[in-house]
Tab-separated table of C-alpha atoms (C1' of nucleotides) in Angstrom:
chain	number	residue	atom	x	y	z
A	13	MET	CA	170.060	5.206	28.560
A	14	LYS	CA	172.752	6.095	26.148
A	15	TYR	CA	170.863	7.296	23.104
A	16	GLN	CA	167.446	8.688	22.528
A	17	ALA	CA	165.665	10.045	19.478
A	18	PRO	CA	166.673	13.676	18.929
A	19	ARG	CA	164.476	16.399	20.314
A	20	GLY	CA	161.186	16.691	18.496
A	21	THR	CA	161.547	13.313	16.760
A	22	TYR	CA	160.049	10.004	17.741
A	23	ASP	CA	159.832	6.349	16.744
A	24	ILE	CA	156.711	4.772	15.344
A	25	LEU	CA	156.604	1.519	17.304
A	26	PRO	CA	155.296	-1.795	15.947
A	27	GLU	CA	152.125	-1.538	18.016
A	28	ASP	CA	151.407	1.909	16.547
A	29	ILE	CA	152.055	1.346	12.856
A	30	LYS	CA	148.449	0.278	12.267
A	31	LYS	CA	147.343	3.848	13.024
A	32	TRP	CA	149.523	5.156	10.220
A	33	HIS	CA	148.443	2.462	7.795
A	34	TYR	CA	144.825	3.195	8.633
A	35	ILE	CA	145.007	6.842	7.663
A	36	GLU	CA	147.373	6.231	4.751
A	37	ASN	CA	144.957	3.713	3.273
A	38	ILE	CA	142.169	6.263	3.403
A	39	ILE	CA	144.368	8.874	1.714
A	40	ARG	CA	145.270	6.400	-1.020
A	41	LYS	CA	141.661	5.447	-1.533
A	42	LEU	CA	140.244	8.968	-1.768
A	43	THR	CA	143.029	10.413	-3.915
A	44	SER	CA	142.748	7.473	-6.256
A	45	LEU	CA	138.965	7.918	-6.545
A	46	TYR	CA	139.620	11.479	-7.677
A	47	ASN	CA	142.325	10.248	-10.067
A	48	TYR	CA	145.300	11.809	-8.255
A	49	PHE	CA	148.760	10.305	-8.794
A	50	GLU	CA	151.311	9.852	-6.054
A	51	VAL	CA	154.698	11.518	-6.524
A	52	ARG	CA	157.829	11.400	-4.404
A	53	VAL	CA	160.139	14.364	-4.209
A	54	PRO	CA	163.412	14.859	-2.318
A	55	ILE	CA	163.457	15.399	1.408
A	56	PHE	CA	165.960	18.217	0.967
A	57	GLU	CA	166.148	20.917	-1.644
A	58	GLN	CA	168.133	24.033	-2.324
A	59	LEU	CA	167.639	26.415	0.559
A	60	GLU	CA	166.711	29.135	-1.880
A	61	LEU	CA	163.690	27.206	-3.140
A	62	PHE	CA	162.014	27.506	0.242
A	63	GLN	CA	163.203	31.037	0.841
A	64	ARG	CA	161.652	32.143	-2.415
A	65	SER	CA	158.436	30.127	-2.369
A	66	VAL	CA	157.482	30.052	1.300
A	67	GLY	CA	158.733	33.627	1.721
A	68	GLU	CA	161.680	35.292	3.436
A	69	ASP	CA	159.573	36.981	6.092
A	70	THR	CA	157.625	33.934	7.207
A	71	ASP	CA	158.331	32.226	10.525
A	72	ILE	CA	159.045	29.010	8.683
A	73	VAL	CA	161.952	30.479	6.745
A	74	GLU	CA	163.055	32.987	9.343
A	75	LYS	CA	163.445	30.697	12.324
A	76	GLU	CA	162.371	27.148	11.585
A	77	MET	CA	164.563	25.949	8.725
A	78	TYR	CA	166.873	22.973	8.958
A	79	ALA	CA	169.464	24.537	6.667
A	80	PHE	CA	172.897	23.038	6.072
A	81	LYS	CA	175.781	22.989	3.664
A	82	ASP	CA	176.906	19.802	1.964
A	83	LYS	CA	180.542	18.878	1.343
A	84	LYS	CA	180.660	20.989	-1.786
A	85	GLY	CA	179.303	23.986	0.100
A	86	ARG	CA	175.842	23.854	-1.471
A	87	GLU	CA	173.185	25.540	0.616
A	88	LEU	CA	170.439	23.027	1.259
A	89	ALA	CA	167.522	22.628	3.644
A	90	LEU	CA	165.331	19.803	4.881
A	91	ARG	CA	161.908	20.516	3.479
A	92	PRO	CA	159.552	22.352	5.836
A	93	GLU	CA	156.577	21.653	3.577
A	94	GLY	CA	155.733	19.936	0.322
A	95	THR	CA	154.234	22.426	-2.116
A	96	ALA	CA	157.525	24.153	-2.939
A	97	SER	CA	159.002	20.867	-4.171
A	98	ILE	CA	155.898	20.033	-6.154
A	99	ALA	CA	155.963	23.425	-7.860
A	100	ARG	CA	159.673	22.997	-8.558
A	101	MET	CA	159.067	19.562	-9.991
A	102	VAL	CA	156.329	20.809	-12.284
A	103	ALA	CA	158.458	23.740	-13.470
A	104	GLU	CA	161.628	21.648	-13.853
A	105	HIS	CA	160.061	18.865	-15.905
A	106	ASN	CA	157.618	21.178	-17.605
A	107	LEU	CA	154.913	18.697	-16.654
A	108	LYS	CA	151.939	19.006	-18.921
A	109	SER	CA	148.774	20.345	-17.509
A	110	SER	CA	145.795	22.052	-19.025
A	111	LYS	CA	142.478	23.530	-18.158
A	112	LYS	CA	140.804	20.442	-19.498
A	113	LYS	CA	142.902	17.983	-17.574
A	114	PRO	CA	144.936	19.546	-14.793
A	115	LEU	CA	147.714	17.560	-13.173
A	116	ARG	CA	146.383	15.830	-10.119
A	117	LEU	CA	149.127	14.878	-7.669
A	118	TRP	CA	149.521	13.809	-4.059
A	119	TYR	CA	152.452	13.085	-1.776
A	120	GLU	CA	153.171	11.971	1.732
A	121	GLY	CA	156.280	12.089	3.851
A	122	PRO	CA	158.306	13.676	6.614
A	123	MET	CA	158.701	17.440	6.907
A	124	PHE	CA	161.091	19.303	9.174
A	125	ARG	CA	160.708	22.495	11.152
A	126	TYR	CA	162.935	23.698	13.938
A	127	SER	CA	160.321	24.812	16.442
A	128	ARG	CA	159.862	24.021	20.099
A	129	PRO	CA	158.146	20.643	20.349
A	130	GLN	CA	154.821	20.003	22.034
A	131	LYS	CA	152.196	17.355	21.712
A	132	GLY	CA	151.092	17.410	18.079
A	133	ARG	CA	154.054	19.521	17.104
A	134	TYR	CA	157.334	17.893	16.182
A	135	ARG	CA	160.547	18.766	14.421
A	136	GLN	CA	160.114	15.829	12.098
A	137	PHE	CA	156.461	15.355	11.314
A	138	TYR	CA	154.450	13.728	8.562
A	139	GLN	CA	152.268	15.501	6.076
A	140	PHE	CA	150.319	14.456	3.077
A	141	GLY	CA	149.365	16.914	0.412
A	142	VAL	CA	147.053	16.978	-2.594
A	143	GLU	CA	147.716	19.373	-5.457
A	144	CYS	CA	145.694	20.201	-8.535
A	145	ILE	CA	147.787	22.018	-11.100
A	146	GLY	CA	146.749	23.804	-14.265
A	147	SER	CA	143.249	25.046	-13.678
A	148	SER	CA	142.022	28.329	-12.254
A	149	ASN	CA	138.429	27.119	-12.224
A	150	PRO	CA	136.930	27.462	-8.735
A	151	ILE	CA	135.602	23.938	-9.087
A	152	VAL	CA	139.080	22.533	-8.543
A	153	ASP	CA	139.464	24.634	-5.390
A	154	ALA	CA	136.284	23.009	-4.174
A	155	GLU	CA	137.520	19.599	-5.304
A	156	ILE	CA	140.696	19.942	-3.256
A	157	ILE	CA	138.822	21.199	-0.204
A	158	ALA	CA	136.319	18.368	-0.555
A	159	ILE	CA	139.003	15.687	-0.789
A	160	GLY	CA	140.526	16.836	2.497
A	161	TRP	CA	137.110	17.006	4.061
A	162	GLN	CA	136.177	13.536	2.880
A	163	ILE	CA	139.436	12.055	4.105
A	164	LEU	CA	138.729	13.416	7.586
A	165	GLN	CA	135.137	12.174	7.442
A	166	GLU	CA	136.112	8.737	6.208
A	167	ALA	CA	138.757	8.530	8.930
A	168	LYS	CA	136.076	9.455	11.487
A	169	VAL	CA	137.877	12.455	12.924
A	170	PRO	CA	135.253	14.080	15.141
A	171	ASP	CA	134.132	17.719	15.172
A	172	VAL	CA	136.149	19.165	12.326
A	173	SER	CA	135.250	22.620	11.123
A	174	LEU	CA	136.191	23.858	7.697
A	175	GLU	CA	137.017	27.542	7.470
A	176	ILE	CA	137.511	29.247	4.145
A	177	ASN	CA	138.630	32.665	3.065
A	178	SER	CA	140.081	34.506	0.124
A	179	VAL	CA	143.356	36.374	0.483
A	180	GLY	CA	142.981	37.927	-2.959
A	181	CYS	CA	145.468	38.269	-5.748
A	182	PRO	CA	148.691	40.303	-5.420
A	183	GLU	CA	146.872	43.439	-6.580
A	184	CYS	CA	143.877	43.446	-4.283
A	185	SER	CA	145.724	42.030	-1.265
A	186	ASN	CA	148.317	44.744	-1.639
A	187	ASP	CA	145.643	47.417	-1.760
A	188	TYR	CA	143.975	45.876	1.264
A	189	ASN	CA	147.184	45.763	3.293
A	190	ILE	CA	147.682	49.467	2.793
A	191	LEU	CA	144.076	50.093	3.814
A	192	LEU	CA	144.347	47.936	6.934
A	193	LYS	CA	147.658	49.424	8.005
A	194	GLU	CA	146.220	52.905	7.653
A	195	PHE	CA	143.346	51.882	9.887
A	196	LEU	CA	145.611	50.296	12.502
A	197	TYR	CA	148.218	53.052	12.617
A	198	LYS	CA	145.494	55.630	13.142
A	199	ASP	CA	145.144	54.406	16.753
A	200	LYS	CA	148.460	52.627	17.025
A	201	ASP	CA	149.086	53.556	20.670
A	202	LYS	CA	145.742	52.165	21.823
A	203	TYR	CA	146.648	48.589	20.843
A	204	CYS	CA	148.545	46.123	23.046
A	205	ALA	CA	152.278	45.657	22.579
A	206	ASP	CA	151.781	42.379	20.694
A	207	CYS	CA	149.421	44.010	18.242
A	208	GLN	CA	151.739	46.923	17.654
A	209	ARG	CA	154.376	44.404	16.690
A	210	ARG	CA	151.886	42.519	14.510
A	211	MET	CA	151.045	45.714	12.628
A	212	ASP	CA	154.462	45.674	11.061
A	213	GLN	CA	154.962	41.963	10.559
A	214	ASN	CA	151.529	40.574	9.813
A	215	PRO	CA	148.703	43.068	10.275
A	216	LEU	CA	146.029	40.425	9.689
A	217	ARG	CA	147.059	38.772	12.952
A	218	VAL	CA	145.649	41.698	14.899
A	219	PHE	CA	142.266	40.131	14.196
A	220	ASP	CA	143.215	37.137	16.384
A	221	CYS	CA	144.162	39.185	19.461
A	222	LYS	CA	142.415	37.987	22.629
A	223	ASN	CA	142.750	41.356	24.300
A	224	ASN	CA	139.292	42.929	24.656
A	225	SER	CA	140.249	46.500	23.905
A	226	CYS	CA	142.040	45.415	20.747
A	227	ARG	CA	138.976	43.448	19.738
A	228	GLN	CA	136.829	46.517	20.121
A	229	LEU	CA	139.189	48.614	18.053
A	230	ILE	CA	139.519	46.093	15.249
A	231	LYS	CA	135.780	45.506	14.955
A	232	ASN	CA	135.359	48.308	12.459
A	233	ALA	CA	138.496	47.561	10.475
A	234	PRO	CA	138.159	46.983	6.728
A	235	ARG	CA	137.883	43.320	5.739
A	236	MET	CA	139.819	41.564	2.996
A	237	LEU	CA	136.654	40.025	1.669
A	238	ASP	CA	135.225	43.508	1.076
A	239	SER	CA	138.358	44.593	-0.747
A	240	LEU	CA	138.600	41.768	-3.259
A	241	CYS	CA	138.862	42.819	-6.867
A	242	GLU	CA	136.063	41.725	-9.153
A	243	GLU	CA	137.853	38.645	-10.436
A	244	CYS	CA	138.834	37.439	-6.941
A	245	ALA	CA	135.357	38.087	-5.555
A	246	LEU	CA	133.792	36.152	-8.401
A	247	HIS	CA	136.200	33.288	-7.894
A	248	PHE	CA	135.433	33.137	-4.181
A	249	GLU	CA	131.716	33.029	-4.935
A	250	GLY	CA	132.416	30.172	-7.307
A	251	VAL	CA	134.281	28.202	-4.645
A	252	LYS	CA	131.467	28.663	-2.156
A	253	ASN	CA	128.831	27.661	-4.676
A	254	ASN	CA	130.722	24.559	-5.669
A	255	LEU	CA	131.226	23.532	-2.047
A	256	GLU	CA	127.513	23.915	-1.502
A	257	MET	CA	126.797	21.729	-4.507
A	258	MET	CA	129.158	19.145	-3.027
A	259	LYS	CA	127.382	19.440	0.320
A	260	VAL	CA	130.641	20.215	2.103
A	261	PRO	CA	129.824	22.372	5.136
A	262	PHE	CA	132.048	25.402	5.645
A	263	ASN	CA	132.332	28.703	7.487
A	264	VAL	CA	133.657	31.832	5.880
A	265	ASN	CA	136.367	33.044	8.226
A	266	PRO	CA	138.103	36.264	7.159
A	267	GLU	CA	140.864	35.569	9.669
A	268	ILE	CA	142.262	32.516	7.907
A	269	VAL	CA	145.614	33.758	6.660
A	270	ARG	CA	148.109	30.864	6.401
A	271	GLY	CA	151.767	31.276	7.191
A	272	LEU	CA	153.109	30.947	3.681
A	273	ASP	CA	153.526	33.749	1.194
A	274	TYR	CA	152.595	31.929	-1.989
A	275	TYR	CA	148.849	31.791	-1.438
A	276	THR	CA	146.493	33.723	-3.678
A	277	LYS	CA	142.702	33.805	-3.649
A	278	THR	CA	141.397	30.739	-1.806
A	279	ALA	CA	142.769	29.900	1.650
A	280	PHE	CA	141.263	27.325	4.002
A	281	GLU	CA	141.870	25.337	7.169
A	282	TYR	CA	140.462	22.237	8.802
A	283	LYS	CA	140.207	22.987	12.509
A	284	ILE	CA	139.458	21.153	15.721
A	285	ASN	CA	139.171	22.540	19.222
A	286	TYR	CA	140.281	19.689	21.481
A	287	LEU	CA	144.020	19.386	20.916
A	288	GLY	CA	145.107	22.411	22.929
A	289	ALA	CA	147.061	24.983	21.010
A	290	GLN	CA	147.299	22.656	18.029
A	291	ASP	CA	143.942	23.421	16.509
A	292	ALA	CA	144.773	23.070	12.821
A	293	LEU	CA	144.728	19.638	11.214
A	294	GLY	CA	145.734	21.121	7.918
A	295	GLY	CA	144.850	23.594	5.284
A	296	GLY	CA	145.819	24.962	1.969
A	297	GLY	CA	144.937	27.309	-0.772
A	298	ARG	CA	145.544	28.495	-4.267
A	299	TYR	CA	149.002	29.436	-5.513
A	300	ASP	CA	148.554	30.813	-8.992
A	301	GLU	CA	151.889	32.628	-9.172
A	302	LEU	CA	154.281	30.121	-7.635
A	303	ILE	CA	155.154	27.861	-10.547
A	304	GLU	CA	155.883	30.764	-12.855
A	305	TYR	CA	157.815	32.439	-10.065
A	306	LEU	CA	160.030	29.357	-9.895
A	307	GLY	CA	160.777	29.541	-13.590
A	308	GLY	CA	157.961	27.471	-15.021
A	309	LYS	CA	155.172	28.462	-17.327
A	310	GLN	CA	152.352	30.556	-15.944
A	311	THR	CA	150.325	27.829	-14.210
A	312	PRO	CA	147.482	28.255	-11.735
A	313	ALA	CA	147.293	25.657	-8.983
A	314	VAL	CA	145.583	24.813	-5.718
A	315	GLY	CA	146.485	22.358	-2.987
A	316	LEU	CA	146.156	21.228	0.589
A	317	SER	CA	148.324	19.603	3.212
A	318	MET	CA	147.527	17.930	6.484
A	319	GLY	CA	149.471	16.651	9.440
A	320	LEU	CA	149.213	12.916	10.015
A	321	GLU	CA	150.134	13.066	13.713
A	322	ARG	CA	147.337	15.493	14.441
A	323	ILE	CA	144.806	13.302	12.684
A	324	ILE	CA	146.036	10.312	14.672
A	325	LEU	CA	146.054	12.275	17.936
A	326	SER	CA	142.500	13.441	17.486
A	327	LEU	CA	141.395	9.887	16.731
A	328	GLU	CA	143.187	8.629	19.834
A	329	LYS	CA	141.550	11.364	21.859
A	330	SER	CA	138.129	10.293	20.641
A	331	GLY	CA	138.820	6.719	21.727
A	332	PHE	CA	138.853	5.368	18.186
A	333	SER	CA	140.116	1.792	17.919
A	334	PHE	CA	142.296	1.335	14.881
A	335	PRO	CA	141.871	-1.861	12.865
A	336	GLU	CA	144.218	-4.614	13.926
A	337	GLU	CA	146.597	-5.947	11.358
A	338	ASN	CA	149.203	-8.624	10.987
A	339	ILE	CA	147.486	-11.035	13.328
A	340	LEU	CA	149.222	-14.384	13.676
A	341	GLU	CA	146.968	-17.139	12.360
A	342	VAL	CA	148.794	-20.349	13.161
A	343	LEU	CA	151.321	-21.434	15.781
A	344	VAL	CA	153.058	-24.705	14.958
A	345	ILE	CA	154.202	-26.418	18.140
A	346	PRO	CA	156.906	-29.064	17.781
A	347	ILE	CA	157.053	-31.494	20.659
A	348	GLY	CA	160.558	-32.854	20.946
A	349	THR	CA	163.410	-32.245	18.504
A	350	CYS	CA	162.257	-35.028	16.152
A	351	ALA	CA	159.299	-32.877	15.142
A	352	LEU	CA	161.402	-29.934	14.058
A	353	GLN	CA	161.771	-30.956	10.419
A	354	ALA	CA	158.055	-31.655	10.012
A	355	SER	CA	157.187	-28.378	11.767
A	356	ILE	CA	159.370	-26.350	9.456
A	357	GLU	CA	157.754	-27.992	6.456
A	358	MET	CA	154.329	-27.235	7.914
A	359	ILE	CA	155.227	-23.559	8.273
A	360	GLN	CA	156.450	-23.401	4.690
A	361	GLU	CA	153.258	-24.956	3.365
A	362	LEU	CA	151.127	-22.552	5.358
A	363	HIS	CA	153.091	-19.611	4.004
A	364	LYS	CA	152.584	-20.859	0.453
A	365	ALA	CA	148.862	-20.732	1.147
A	366	ASP	CA	149.182	-17.123	2.419
A	367	ILE	CA	148.554	-18.102	6.002
A	368	SER	CA	150.694	-16.392	8.620
A	369	ALA	CA	152.426	-18.922	10.838
A	370	ILE	CA	155.426	-19.179	13.112
A	371	ILE	CA	157.092	-22.012	14.904
A	372	ALA	CA	156.823	-22.204	18.677
A	373	ASP	CA	159.741	-22.297	21.047
A	374	GLU	CA	160.178	-26.024	21.570
A	375	SER	CA	161.838	-25.525	24.935
A	376	SER	CA	158.623	-24.041	26.249
A	377	SER	CA	155.808	-26.340	27.353
A	378	VAL	CA	152.792	-27.115	25.191
A	379	GLY	CA	150.612	-25.491	27.836
A	380	ASN	CA	152.560	-22.272	27.721
A	381	ASN	CA	152.443	-22.204	23.956
A	382	LEU	CA	148.678	-22.600	23.998
A	383	LYS	CA	148.505	-19.836	26.576
A	384	PHE	CA	150.460	-17.702	24.145
A	385	CYS	CA	147.823	-18.423	21.476
A	386	ASP	CA	145.029	-17.331	23.791
A	387	LYS	CA	146.723	-14.095	24.701
A	388	ASN	CA	147.707	-13.205	21.157
A	389	ASN	CA	144.504	-14.078	19.339
A	390	VAL	CA	146.108	-16.848	17.339
A	391	SER	CA	143.390	-18.834	15.574
A	392	PHE	CA	144.996	-22.234	15.289
A	393	ALA	CA	147.716	-24.314	16.888
A	394	VAL	CA	149.184	-27.343	15.139
A	395	LEU	CA	150.797	-29.873	17.466
A	396	ILE	CA	153.433	-32.174	16.022
A	397	GLY	CA	155.136	-34.799	18.201
A	398	ASP	CA	156.196	-38.449	18.055
A	399	ASN	CA	152.612	-39.745	17.935
A	400	GLU	CA	151.702	-37.434	15.069
A	401	LEU	CA	154.813	-38.308	13.104
A	402	LYS	CA	154.030	-42.008	13.476
A	403	SER	CA	150.340	-41.771	12.558
A	404	GLY	CA	150.608	-38.973	9.974
A	405	MET	CA	147.680	-37.295	11.709
A	406	TYR	CA	148.436	-33.827	13.156
A	407	VAL	CA	146.579	-32.314	16.063
A	408	VAL	CA	144.930	-29.072	14.938
A	409	LYS	CA	143.433	-26.962	17.699
A	410	ASP	CA	140.866	-24.251	17.096
A	411	ILE	CA	141.919	-21.901	19.877
A	412	LYS	CA	138.790	-19.776	20.052
A	413	LYS	CA	136.389	-22.700	20.008
A	414	LYS	CA	138.642	-24.730	22.276
A	415	ALA	CA	138.127	-27.607	19.848
A	416	GLN	CA	140.657	-30.151	18.651
A	417	SER	CA	140.735	-32.444	15.650
A	418	GLU	CA	143.192	-34.874	14.157
A	419	ILE	CA	143.834	-34.068	10.538
A	420	LYS	CA	145.826	-35.940	7.924
A	421	ARG	CA	149.183	-34.296	7.407
A	422	GLU	CA	148.404	-33.417	3.776
A	423	GLU	CA	145.069	-31.858	4.631
A	424	VAL	CA	146.077	-29.568	7.472
A	425	VAL	CA	146.598	-26.502	5.280
A	426	SER	CA	143.318	-26.803	3.425
A	427	PHE	CA	141.504	-27.520	6.685
A	428	ILE	CA	142.841	-24.333	8.264
A	429	LYS	CA	142.359	-22.299	5.093
A	430	LYS	CA	138.726	-23.316	4.970
A	431	TYR	CA	138.120	-22.102	8.510
A	432	LEU	CA	140.068	-18.873	8.138
A	433	SER	CA	138.203	-17.864	4.984
A	434	GLY	CA	134.973	-18.260	6.906
A	435	VAL	CA	133.606	-21.067	4.757
A	436	VAL	CA	132.789	-23.138	7.824
B	5	G	C1'	162.696	32.176	20.300
B	6	U	C1'	159.927	33.684	25.556
B	7	G	C1'	157.696	31.970	30.259
B	8	G	C1'	156.406	27.729	33.366
B	9	A	C1'	155.758	22.322	35.091
B	10	U	C1'	157.741	17.467	35.145
B	11	G	C1'	161.450	13.223	34.812
B	12	U	C1'	161.657	6.504	39.742
B	13	A	C1'	160.722	-1.030	36.716
B	14	G	C1'	158.113	-2.334	29.961
B	15	U	C1'	153.752	0.739	31.899
B	16	U	C1'	150.696	3.460	35.752
B	17	C	C1'	152.316	5.436	40.206
B	18	A	C1'	154.407	5.326	45.767
B	19	A	C1'	158.823	6.171	49.092
B	20	U	C1'	159.665	12.654	56.090
B	21	G	C1'	167.495	13.602	53.778
B	22	G	C1'	168.196	7.162	56.378
B	23	C	C1'	167.916	-0.672	53.328
B	24	A	C1'	164.109	1.754	46.204
B	25	G	C1'	158.311	-0.302	46.691
B	26	A	C1'	152.916	-1.686	44.782
B	27	G	C1'	149.204	-2.777	40.781
B	28	C	C1'	149.078	-4.069	35.601
B	29	A	C1'	152.156	-6.305	31.970
B	30	C	C1'	156.114	-9.966	31.351
B	31	C	C1'	158.632	-14.876	32.532
B	32	G	C1'	158.511	-19.577	35.214
B	33	G	C1'	156.007	-23.385	38.257
B	34	A	C1'	151.271	-26.123	40.298
B	35	U	C1'	153.530	-34.907	38.696
B	36	U	C1'	156.019	-36.541	31.656
B	37	G	C1'	152.147	-33.836	25.425
B	38	U	C1'	147.048	-29.444	26.149
B	39	G	C1'	144.501	-23.303	27.484
B	40	G	C1'	142.378	-16.911	28.911
B	41	U	C1'	140.374	-18.012	35.525
B	42	U	C1'	142.934	-19.283	40.279
B	43	C	C1'	147.358	-20.194	43.401
B	44	C	C1'	152.808	-19.835	44.139
B	45	G	C1'	157.470	-17.773	42.660
B	46	G	C1'	160.827	-14.411	39.753
B	47	U	C1'	163.179	-10.110	37.062
B	48	U	C1'	161.641	-5.750	36.874
B	49	G	C1'	166.104	-0.382	38.194
B	50	U	C1'	173.174	3.085	36.885
B	51	U	C1'	165.808	6.835	40.373
B	52	G	C1'	167.064	10.819	32.527
B	53	U	C1'	172.541	12.316	32.568
B	54	G	C1'	176.794	14.915	34.957
B	55	G	C1'	178.472	17.574	38.996
B	56	G	C1'	177.813	19.733	44.092
B	57	U	C1'	176.078	20.011	49.544
B	58	U	C1'	175.868	16.030	53.386
B	59	C	C1'	178.191	10.941	57.765
B	60	G	C1'	174.276	9.696	54.176
B	61	A	C1'	170.645	12.300	48.140
B	62	G	C1'	165.143	9.330	44.433
B	63	U	C1'	164.471	13.571	47.954
B	64	C	C1'	168.318	19.729	48.625
B	65	C	C1'	171.481	22.953	44.980
B	66	C	C1'	173.719	23.744	39.925
B	67	A	C1'	174.229	22.277	34.942
B	68	U	C1'	172.567	19.386	30.951
B	69	C	C1'	169.164	16.281	28.097
B	70	A	C1'	164.140	15.049	27.222
B	71	U	C1'	158.829	15.459	27.673
B	72	C	C1'	154.549	18.423	28.636
B	73	C	C1'	151.760	23.343	29.102
B	74	A	C1'	151.081	28.469	27.626
B	75	C	C1'	152.983	32.198	24.157
B	76	C	C1'	154.862	32.720	19.006
B	77	C	C1'	153.495	30.067	14.921
B	78	C	C1'	151.568	26.145	12.617
B	79	A	C1'	150.952	20.516	10.798
RNA sequence: GUGGAUGUAGUUCAAUGGCAGAGCACCGGAUUGUGGUUCCGGUUGUUGUGGGUUCGAGUCCCAUCAUCCACCCCA
């Protein structure tokens, strides 16, 4: 084989597209019910946009960026996520938003990260995101979290758990980091090598260590949730209360951190435990500083993003059968070359009536063409040969019922239409 | 980025260093223009790619590409 899709990329084949349409339709439906508008932003942006919004020290920017220079020497990068572009768009166009009516936006499309591929982890992958911009009210945090939750429920993804946390505002999270580092460095030598490295890069990660002795040590460490300032604590209470009112089940998990620097206050993840190391379907949080940081007006915002492949993989794993689409309804079978003209006209009439139809290979036998109908769930076959041309009566076969009737040429379409719409 | 496993027909998988095979799927046939079963027949192919060892490599060695698993991290 001469060419193959580049590492970490893949083709969505015709037999698989229904899976994508299935989940995309649910996203469209739910976002529209909540009055969110779709937007489309570029697939590449200035490199600096991601460096500044996602954060210089994050894995995404440090080692996973598809950065390149264009012919004019501009530093660009394929987007590793969607929120940075959304925030840029809002700041750039000074899109109007207010407490009373925040901007409600959603997007879907490919994202790119240079990481080692695995099942459920690709270099080009698809995400959708939902963003609510302009309100700091905890009810919109809950709204965003609920939309993601409902999409997963509606899609029938099994055994999802929703974990929420608050990472505080810059002030209280800063204070907390100092507190936690003090605690960790006190017994630095007692931790495993990984944890000692984590202490410098991302101290919160020490909480995830599987090593028993580390777990013991960290048990008494100060918790972010205990260090929230009054405003952040109040906000977090508000989010929890609102989720309860919405009857969205959640766990408070102080270890939810998120790998992007722009999050403030609310952080959350939708998790599953049956896709190996890929246990996050998506997540999100509040980013109250980002839009201003990118040169816009001071604008609070909250959003989520989810990976489409992981949703599809978990559905496949659960044995879900995706709705069929694009099923052929009619096969027109010309018998002999004389019937070609009439068959083409038949096809055109069927199409005008919104009935899917194709013309059969006339060099193949009638029997084989009917066999094709059986195998491919085609509802009707229309046979047109010398006899039919002479009499003006076409043979219409109901494949599933194995029934056959002779119908006047002019009435074939309405006959079939009647059956397909379930009238008879 | 680190460590490991794997790669043969469209697909699922066989083949001790000695002629590349089976099921499913696909295509054709079983007396002229009529059916999912059955029967018969056919193609499934540069054994991921490139080198090397050998009289001889799908098999052994090296490189490379890709997939998968665990880290890391996340979607």
